[in-house]
Short mmCIF file of C-alpha atoms in Angstrom, two decimals:
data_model
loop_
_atom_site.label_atom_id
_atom_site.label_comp_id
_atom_site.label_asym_id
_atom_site.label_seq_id
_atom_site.Cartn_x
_atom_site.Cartn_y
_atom_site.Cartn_z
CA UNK A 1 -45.34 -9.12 -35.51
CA UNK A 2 -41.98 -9.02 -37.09
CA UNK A 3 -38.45 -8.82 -35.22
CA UNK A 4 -36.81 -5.19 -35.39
CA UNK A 5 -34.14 -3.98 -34.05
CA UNK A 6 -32.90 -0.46 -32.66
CA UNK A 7 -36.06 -0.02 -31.04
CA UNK A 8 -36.44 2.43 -28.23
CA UNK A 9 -39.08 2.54 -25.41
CA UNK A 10 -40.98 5.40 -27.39
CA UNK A 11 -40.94 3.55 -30.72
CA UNK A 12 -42.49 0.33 -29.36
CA UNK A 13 -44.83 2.06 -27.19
CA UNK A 14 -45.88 3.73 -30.43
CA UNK A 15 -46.68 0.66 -32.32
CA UNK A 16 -48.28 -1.16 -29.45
CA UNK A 17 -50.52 1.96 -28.83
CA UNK A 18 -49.96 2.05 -25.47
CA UNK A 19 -48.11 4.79 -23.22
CA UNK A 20 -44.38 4.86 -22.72
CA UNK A 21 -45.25 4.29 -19.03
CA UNK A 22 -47.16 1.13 -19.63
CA UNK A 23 -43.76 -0.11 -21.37
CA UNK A 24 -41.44 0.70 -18.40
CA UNK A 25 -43.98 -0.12 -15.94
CA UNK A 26 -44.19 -3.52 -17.64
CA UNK A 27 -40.75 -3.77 -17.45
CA UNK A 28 -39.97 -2.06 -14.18
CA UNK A 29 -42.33 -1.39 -11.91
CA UNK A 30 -44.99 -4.54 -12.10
CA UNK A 31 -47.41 -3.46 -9.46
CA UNK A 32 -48.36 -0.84 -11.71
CA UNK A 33 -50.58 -3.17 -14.16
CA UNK A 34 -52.47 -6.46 -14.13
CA UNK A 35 -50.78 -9.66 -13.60
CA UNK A 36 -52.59 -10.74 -17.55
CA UNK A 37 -51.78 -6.98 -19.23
CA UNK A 38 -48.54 -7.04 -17.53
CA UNK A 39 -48.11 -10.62 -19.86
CA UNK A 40 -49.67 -8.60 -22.86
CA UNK A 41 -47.36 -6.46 -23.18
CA UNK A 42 -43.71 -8.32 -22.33
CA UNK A 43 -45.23 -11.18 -24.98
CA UNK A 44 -45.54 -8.39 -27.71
CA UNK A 45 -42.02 -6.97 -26.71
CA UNK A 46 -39.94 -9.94 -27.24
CA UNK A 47 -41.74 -10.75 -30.51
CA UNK A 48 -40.57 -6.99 -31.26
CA UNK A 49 -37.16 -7.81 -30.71
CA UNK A 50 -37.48 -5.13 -27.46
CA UNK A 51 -35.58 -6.54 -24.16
CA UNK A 52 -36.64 -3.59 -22.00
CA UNK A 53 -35.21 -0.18 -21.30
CA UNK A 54 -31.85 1.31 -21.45
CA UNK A 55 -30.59 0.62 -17.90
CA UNK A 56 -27.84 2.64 -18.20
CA UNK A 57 -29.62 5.35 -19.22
CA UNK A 58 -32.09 4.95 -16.61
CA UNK A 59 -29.38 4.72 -14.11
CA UNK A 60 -27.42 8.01 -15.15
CA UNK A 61 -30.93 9.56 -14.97
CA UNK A 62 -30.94 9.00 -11.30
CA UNK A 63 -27.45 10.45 -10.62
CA UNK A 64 -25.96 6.65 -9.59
CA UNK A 65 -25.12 3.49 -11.50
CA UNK A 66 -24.08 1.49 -8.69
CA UNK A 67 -20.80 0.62 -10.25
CA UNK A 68 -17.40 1.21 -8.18
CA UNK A 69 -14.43 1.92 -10.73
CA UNK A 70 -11.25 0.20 -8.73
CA UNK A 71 -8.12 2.23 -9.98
CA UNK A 72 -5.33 -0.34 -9.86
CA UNK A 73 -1.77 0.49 -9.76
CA UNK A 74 -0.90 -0.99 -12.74
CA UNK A 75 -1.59 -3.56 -15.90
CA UNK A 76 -4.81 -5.23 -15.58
CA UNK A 77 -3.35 -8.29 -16.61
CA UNK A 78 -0.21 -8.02 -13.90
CA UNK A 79 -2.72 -7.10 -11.14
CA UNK A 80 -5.57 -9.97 -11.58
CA UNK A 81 -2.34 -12.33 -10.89
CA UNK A 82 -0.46 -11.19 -7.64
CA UNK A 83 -1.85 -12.62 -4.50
CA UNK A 84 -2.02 -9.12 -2.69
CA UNK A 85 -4.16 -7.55 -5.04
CA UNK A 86 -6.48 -10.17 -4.77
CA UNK A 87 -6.88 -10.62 -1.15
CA UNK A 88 -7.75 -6.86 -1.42
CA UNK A 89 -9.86 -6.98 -4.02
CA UNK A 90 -11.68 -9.76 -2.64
CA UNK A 91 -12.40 -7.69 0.54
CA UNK A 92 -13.55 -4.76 -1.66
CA UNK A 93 -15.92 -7.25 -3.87
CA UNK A 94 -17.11 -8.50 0.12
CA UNK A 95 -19.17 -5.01 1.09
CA UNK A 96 -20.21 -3.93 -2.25
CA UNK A 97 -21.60 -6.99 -3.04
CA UNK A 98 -23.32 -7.04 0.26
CA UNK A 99 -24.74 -2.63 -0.37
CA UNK A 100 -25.87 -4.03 -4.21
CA UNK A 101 -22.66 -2.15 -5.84
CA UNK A 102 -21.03 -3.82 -8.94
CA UNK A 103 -16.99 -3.36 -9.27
CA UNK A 104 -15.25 -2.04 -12.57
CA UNK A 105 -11.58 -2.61 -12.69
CA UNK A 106 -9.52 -0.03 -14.51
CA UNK A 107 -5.65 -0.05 -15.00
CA UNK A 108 -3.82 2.39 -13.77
CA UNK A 109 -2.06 2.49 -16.86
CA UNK A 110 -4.60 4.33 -18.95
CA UNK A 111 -4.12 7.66 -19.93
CA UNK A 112 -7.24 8.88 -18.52
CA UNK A 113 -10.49 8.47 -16.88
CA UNK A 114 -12.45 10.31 -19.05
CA UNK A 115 -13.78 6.88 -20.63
CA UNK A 116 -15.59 5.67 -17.59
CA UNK A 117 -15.91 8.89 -14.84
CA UNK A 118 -19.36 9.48 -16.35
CA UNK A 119 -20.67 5.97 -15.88
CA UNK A 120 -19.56 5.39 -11.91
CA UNK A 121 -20.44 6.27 -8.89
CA UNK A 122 -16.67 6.95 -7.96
CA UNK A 123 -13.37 5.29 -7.48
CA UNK A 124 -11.94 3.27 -4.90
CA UNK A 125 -7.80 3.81 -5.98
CA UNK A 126 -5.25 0.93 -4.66
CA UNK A 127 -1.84 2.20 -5.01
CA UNK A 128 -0.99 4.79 -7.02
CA UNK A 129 -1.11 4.48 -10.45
CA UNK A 130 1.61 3.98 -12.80
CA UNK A 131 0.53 6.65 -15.41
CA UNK A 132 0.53 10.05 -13.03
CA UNK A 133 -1.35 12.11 -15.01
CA UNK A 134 -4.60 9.72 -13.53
CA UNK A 135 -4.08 11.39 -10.34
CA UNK A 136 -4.72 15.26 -10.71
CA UNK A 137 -7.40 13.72 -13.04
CA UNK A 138 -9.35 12.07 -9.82
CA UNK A 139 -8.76 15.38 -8.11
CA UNK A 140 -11.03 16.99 -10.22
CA UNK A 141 -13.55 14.27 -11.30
CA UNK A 142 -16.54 15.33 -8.73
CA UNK A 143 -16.44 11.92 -7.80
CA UNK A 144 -15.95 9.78 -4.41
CA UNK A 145 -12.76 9.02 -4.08
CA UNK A 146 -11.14 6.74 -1.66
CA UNK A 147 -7.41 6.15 -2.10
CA UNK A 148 -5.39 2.95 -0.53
CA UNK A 149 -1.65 3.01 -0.10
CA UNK A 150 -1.57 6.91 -1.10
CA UNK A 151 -2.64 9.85 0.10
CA UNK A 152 -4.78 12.40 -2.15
CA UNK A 153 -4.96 15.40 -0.08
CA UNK A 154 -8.66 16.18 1.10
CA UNK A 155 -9.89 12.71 0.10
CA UNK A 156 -10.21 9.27 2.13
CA UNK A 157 -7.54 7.13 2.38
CA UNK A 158 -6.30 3.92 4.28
CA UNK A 159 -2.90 3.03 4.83
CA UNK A 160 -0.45 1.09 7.02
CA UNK A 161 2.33 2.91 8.65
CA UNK A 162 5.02 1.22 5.63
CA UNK A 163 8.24 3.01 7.24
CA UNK A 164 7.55 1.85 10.68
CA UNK A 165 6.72 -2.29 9.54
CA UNK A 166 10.00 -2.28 7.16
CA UNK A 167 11.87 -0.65 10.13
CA UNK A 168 10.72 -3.32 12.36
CA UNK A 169 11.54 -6.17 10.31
CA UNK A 170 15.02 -4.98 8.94
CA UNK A 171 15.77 -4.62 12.61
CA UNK A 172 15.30 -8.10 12.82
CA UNK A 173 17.10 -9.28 10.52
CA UNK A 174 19.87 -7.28 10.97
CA UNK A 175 22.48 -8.54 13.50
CA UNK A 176 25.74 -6.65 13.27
CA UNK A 177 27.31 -3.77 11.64
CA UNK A 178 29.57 -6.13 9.71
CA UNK A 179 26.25 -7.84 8.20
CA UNK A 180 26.43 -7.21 4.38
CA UNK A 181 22.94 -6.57 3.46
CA UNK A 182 21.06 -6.09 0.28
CA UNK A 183 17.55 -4.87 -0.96
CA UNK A 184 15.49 -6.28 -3.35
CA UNK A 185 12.91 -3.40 -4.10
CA UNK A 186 9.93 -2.93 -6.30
CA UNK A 187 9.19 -0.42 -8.55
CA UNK A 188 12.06 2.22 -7.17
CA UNK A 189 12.90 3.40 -10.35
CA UNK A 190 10.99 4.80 -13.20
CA UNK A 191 12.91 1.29 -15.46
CA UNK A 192 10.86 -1.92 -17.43
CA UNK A 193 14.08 -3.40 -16.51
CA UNK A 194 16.56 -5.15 -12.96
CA UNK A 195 18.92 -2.91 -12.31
CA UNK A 196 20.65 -1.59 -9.63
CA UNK A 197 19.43 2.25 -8.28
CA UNK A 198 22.85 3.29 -8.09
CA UNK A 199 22.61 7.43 -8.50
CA UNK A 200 18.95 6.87 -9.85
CA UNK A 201 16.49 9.46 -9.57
CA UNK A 202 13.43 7.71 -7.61
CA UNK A 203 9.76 7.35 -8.52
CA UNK A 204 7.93 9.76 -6.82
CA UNK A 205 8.56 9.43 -2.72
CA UNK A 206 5.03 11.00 -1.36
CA UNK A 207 3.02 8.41 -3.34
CA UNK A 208 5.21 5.31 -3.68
CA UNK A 209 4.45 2.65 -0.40
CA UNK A 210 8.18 1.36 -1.99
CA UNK A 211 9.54 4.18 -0.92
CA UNK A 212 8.29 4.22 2.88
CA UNK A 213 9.97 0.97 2.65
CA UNK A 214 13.35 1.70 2.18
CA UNK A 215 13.25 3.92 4.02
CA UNK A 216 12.47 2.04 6.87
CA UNK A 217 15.37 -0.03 5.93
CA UNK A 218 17.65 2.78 5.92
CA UNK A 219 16.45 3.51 9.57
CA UNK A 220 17.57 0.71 10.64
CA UNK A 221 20.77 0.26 8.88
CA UNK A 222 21.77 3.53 10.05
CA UNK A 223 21.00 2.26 13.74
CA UNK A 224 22.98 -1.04 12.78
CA UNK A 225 26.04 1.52 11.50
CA UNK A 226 25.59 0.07 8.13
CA UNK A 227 26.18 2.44 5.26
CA UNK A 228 23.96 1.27 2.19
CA UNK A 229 24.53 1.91 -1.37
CA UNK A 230 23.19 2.16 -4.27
CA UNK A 231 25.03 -0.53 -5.73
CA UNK A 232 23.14 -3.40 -3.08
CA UNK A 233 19.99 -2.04 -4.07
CA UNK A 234 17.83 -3.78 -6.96
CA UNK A 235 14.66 -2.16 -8.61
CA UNK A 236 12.08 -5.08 -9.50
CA UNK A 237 9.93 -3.20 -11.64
CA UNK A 238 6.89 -6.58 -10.81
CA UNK A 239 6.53 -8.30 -7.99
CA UNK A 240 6.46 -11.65 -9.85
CA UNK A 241 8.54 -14.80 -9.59
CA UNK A 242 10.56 -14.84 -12.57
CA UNK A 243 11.65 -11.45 -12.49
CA UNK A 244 12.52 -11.81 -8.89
CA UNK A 245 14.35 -15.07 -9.46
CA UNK A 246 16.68 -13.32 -11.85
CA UNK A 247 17.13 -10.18 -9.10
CA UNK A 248 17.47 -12.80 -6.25
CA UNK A 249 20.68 -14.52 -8.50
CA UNK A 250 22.44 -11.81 -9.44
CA UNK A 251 22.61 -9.82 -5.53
CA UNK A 252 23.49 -13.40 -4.48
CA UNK A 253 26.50 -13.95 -6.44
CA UNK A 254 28.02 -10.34 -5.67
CA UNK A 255 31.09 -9.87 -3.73
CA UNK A 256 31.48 -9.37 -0.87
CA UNK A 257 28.11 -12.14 -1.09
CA UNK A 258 25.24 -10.60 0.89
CA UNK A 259 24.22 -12.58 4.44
CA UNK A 260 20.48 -10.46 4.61
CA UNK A 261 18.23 -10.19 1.68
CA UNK A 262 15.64 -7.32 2.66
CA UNK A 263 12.65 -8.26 0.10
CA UNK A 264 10.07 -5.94 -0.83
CA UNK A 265 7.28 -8.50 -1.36
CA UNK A 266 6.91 -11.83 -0.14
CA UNK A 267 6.81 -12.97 -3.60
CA UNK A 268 10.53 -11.52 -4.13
CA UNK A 269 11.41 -13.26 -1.19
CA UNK A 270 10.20 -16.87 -2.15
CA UNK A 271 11.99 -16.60 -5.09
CA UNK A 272 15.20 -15.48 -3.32
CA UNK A 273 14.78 -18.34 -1.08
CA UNK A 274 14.73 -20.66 -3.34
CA UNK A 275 17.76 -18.95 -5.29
CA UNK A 276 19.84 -19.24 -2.21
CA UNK A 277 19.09 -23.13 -1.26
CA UNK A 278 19.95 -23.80 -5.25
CA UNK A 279 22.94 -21.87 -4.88
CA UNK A 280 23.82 -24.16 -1.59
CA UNK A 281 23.19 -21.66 1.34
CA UNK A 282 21.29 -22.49 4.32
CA UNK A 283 18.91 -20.24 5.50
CA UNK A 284 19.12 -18.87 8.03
CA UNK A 285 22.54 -20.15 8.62
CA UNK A 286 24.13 -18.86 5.59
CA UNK A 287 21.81 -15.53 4.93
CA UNK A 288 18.86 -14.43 6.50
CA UNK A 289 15.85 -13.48 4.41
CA UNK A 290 12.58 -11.51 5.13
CA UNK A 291 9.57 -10.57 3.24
CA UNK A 292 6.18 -7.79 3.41
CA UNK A 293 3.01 -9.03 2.70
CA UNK A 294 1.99 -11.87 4.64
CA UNK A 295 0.43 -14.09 1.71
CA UNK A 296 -0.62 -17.44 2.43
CA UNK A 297 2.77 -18.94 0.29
CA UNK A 298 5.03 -17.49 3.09
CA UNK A 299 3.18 -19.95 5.62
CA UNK A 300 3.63 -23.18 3.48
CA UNK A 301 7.70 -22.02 2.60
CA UNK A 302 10.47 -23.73 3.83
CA UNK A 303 11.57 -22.30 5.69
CA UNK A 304 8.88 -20.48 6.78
CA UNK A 305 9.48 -16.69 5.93
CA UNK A 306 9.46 -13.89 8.28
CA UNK A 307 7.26 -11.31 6.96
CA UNK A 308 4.78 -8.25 7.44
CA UNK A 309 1.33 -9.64 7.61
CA UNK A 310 -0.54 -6.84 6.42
CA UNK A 311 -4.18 -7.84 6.17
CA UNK A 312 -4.72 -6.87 2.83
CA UNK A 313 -8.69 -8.22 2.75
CA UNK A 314 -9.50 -6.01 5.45
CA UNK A 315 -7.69 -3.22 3.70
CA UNK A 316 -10.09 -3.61 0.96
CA UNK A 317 -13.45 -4.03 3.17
CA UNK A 318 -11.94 -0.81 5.07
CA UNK A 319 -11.93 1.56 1.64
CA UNK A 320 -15.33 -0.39 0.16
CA UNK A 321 -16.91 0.85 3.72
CA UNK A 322 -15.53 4.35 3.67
CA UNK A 323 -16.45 4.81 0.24
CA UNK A 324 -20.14 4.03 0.78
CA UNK A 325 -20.50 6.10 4.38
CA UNK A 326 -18.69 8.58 2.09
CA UNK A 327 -16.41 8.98 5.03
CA UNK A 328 -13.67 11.28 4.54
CA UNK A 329 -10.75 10.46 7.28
CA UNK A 330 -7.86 8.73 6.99
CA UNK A 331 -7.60 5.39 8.28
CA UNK A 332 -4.36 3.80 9.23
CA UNK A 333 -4.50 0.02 9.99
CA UNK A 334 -2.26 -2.48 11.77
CA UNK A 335 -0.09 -5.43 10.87
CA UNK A 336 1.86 -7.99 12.31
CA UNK A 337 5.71 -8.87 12.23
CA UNK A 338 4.50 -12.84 11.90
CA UNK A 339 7.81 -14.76 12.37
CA UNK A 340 9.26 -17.91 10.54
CA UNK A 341 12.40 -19.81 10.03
CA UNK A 342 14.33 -17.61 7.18
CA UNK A 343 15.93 -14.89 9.57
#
């Protein structure tokens, strides 16, 4: 028989003269037919040309595709490289691999879901995205929706308690009211570019974990008597080493010099660490430094960093599992202030 393609199921049951249920059983459901006419038929369809049903199609049919769309926060491309998102998404991958569910990633920079939300099962959403308009979107999907990092009211969610950690670890860095402090944030601003906030209207508060952050700062600083202003605060708009680098150097050679670096990321902080020792300071002699994240890195620095350990492949096993009991509470998980040699 000669090759053709764009064959359907129908067309090649037509010209084999057999049912369309002797195709798909052939194809699907072997028990249905003899081991030899089972043969028969999957011969004649690959010298067709004809590799076997739409799946997809098949799938949809059934009302699931086993495919989990994973909303991240931002740029593909940005997000496959940071060591958080990974150590999440490999504790995601963990359980659905394990309940025979296949993982789509999707940037949270698209300007809508409309492309995929037909084609998944639902969406697991870590951090919220950077283009907004994804979020009411999701609300009204008719999907699952489990949501890591933010809250989407009425829908699953799992957190840590951000205020309370960056409270707890700016208290320990902080010594004395006539500590000069600064903040190296991420993504406070709605800016591609370093700068300092200043007067700057910030990113949305209620879904933005940077925010619970500084917040927890400001707690303490308050305690501490410190007054903080918008001129010691830096918006990183990546947590990535370069960028950070270049934040790091500049708050370092301000006057009056800062003596506590409060980092947003333990990547910021590895890079302000190694600003500082270039620059000549001893740590934590000179200026104490502190991280949130608890990536593997901030055990190998020197010195080692103090940081939030937040245990971000559990994180991800914790929404996977909540998204397949289609569980709808909010879980809130713990962390550790894991100390080291930089504060």
């Amino acid at each position: 028989m000669k090759k053709s393609n764009g064959l359907t199921l129908k067309k090649v049951a037509d010209i084999l003269g057999v049912s369309n249920a002797t195709v798909s059983n052939a194809f699907n459901r072997p028990d249905q037919l003899s081991e030899k006419r089972r043969k028969e038929i999957l011969a004649a369809c690959h010298e067709l040309g004809y590799s076997g049903p739409n799946q997809a199609a098949r799938l949809l049919r059934k009302g699931s595709s086993n495919i989990v769309a994973l909303v991240l926060p931002d740029s593909l491309e940005y997000m496959v490289s940071d060591p958080v998102a990974n150590q999440f998404m490999r504790g995601v991958t963990s359980v659905l691999e394990k309940n025979n569910l296949n993982l789509l990633l999707y940037s949270g920079q698209s300007q809508s879901i409309q492309s995929v939300v037909d084609f998944v099962d639902g969406f697991i959403c870590y951090g919220a995205p950077r283009n907004p308009k994804l979020i009411p979107q999701l609300k009204t999907s008719g999907k699952k929706i489990v949501t890591v990092d933010f809250d989407i009211e009425g829908m699953a969610s799992v957190n840590i308690d951000n205020e309370q950690a960056a409270y707890q670890i700016a208290d320990q860095a902080i010594r004395l009211e006539q500590d000069n402090v600064a903040v190296l944030g991420l993504r406070l601003v709605d800016s591609e570019q370093i700068c300092r906030v200043y007067d700057k209207e910030l990113l949305d508060c209620n879904s933005s974990i940077s925010h619970r952050r500084l917040d927890g700062y400001s707690k303490a600083l308050s305690e501490k008597g410190i007054n903080l202003g918008g001129d010691r605060i830096w918006n990183i708009p990546e947590s990535n080493i370069k960028l950070a680098s270049l934040a790091a150097r500049e708050a370092l050679s301000c006057q009056p010099q800062p003596n506590v670096l409060l980092c947003m990321s333990d990547l910021i902080a590895l890079a302000a660490i190694r600003e500082a020792t270039v620059m000549g300071l001893k740590i934590p002699e000179d200026i104490r430094i502190v991280g949130f994240d608890g990536i593997e890195e901030s055990l190998r620095s020197t010195p080692k960093l103090t940081t939030i350990h937040q245990y971000s492949d559990l994180k991800g096993e914790t929404a996977a599992k909540l998204f397949i009991d289609n569980d709808n509470h909010n879980e809130v998980l713990s962390y550790e202030l894991q100390m080291g040699d930089s504060c």
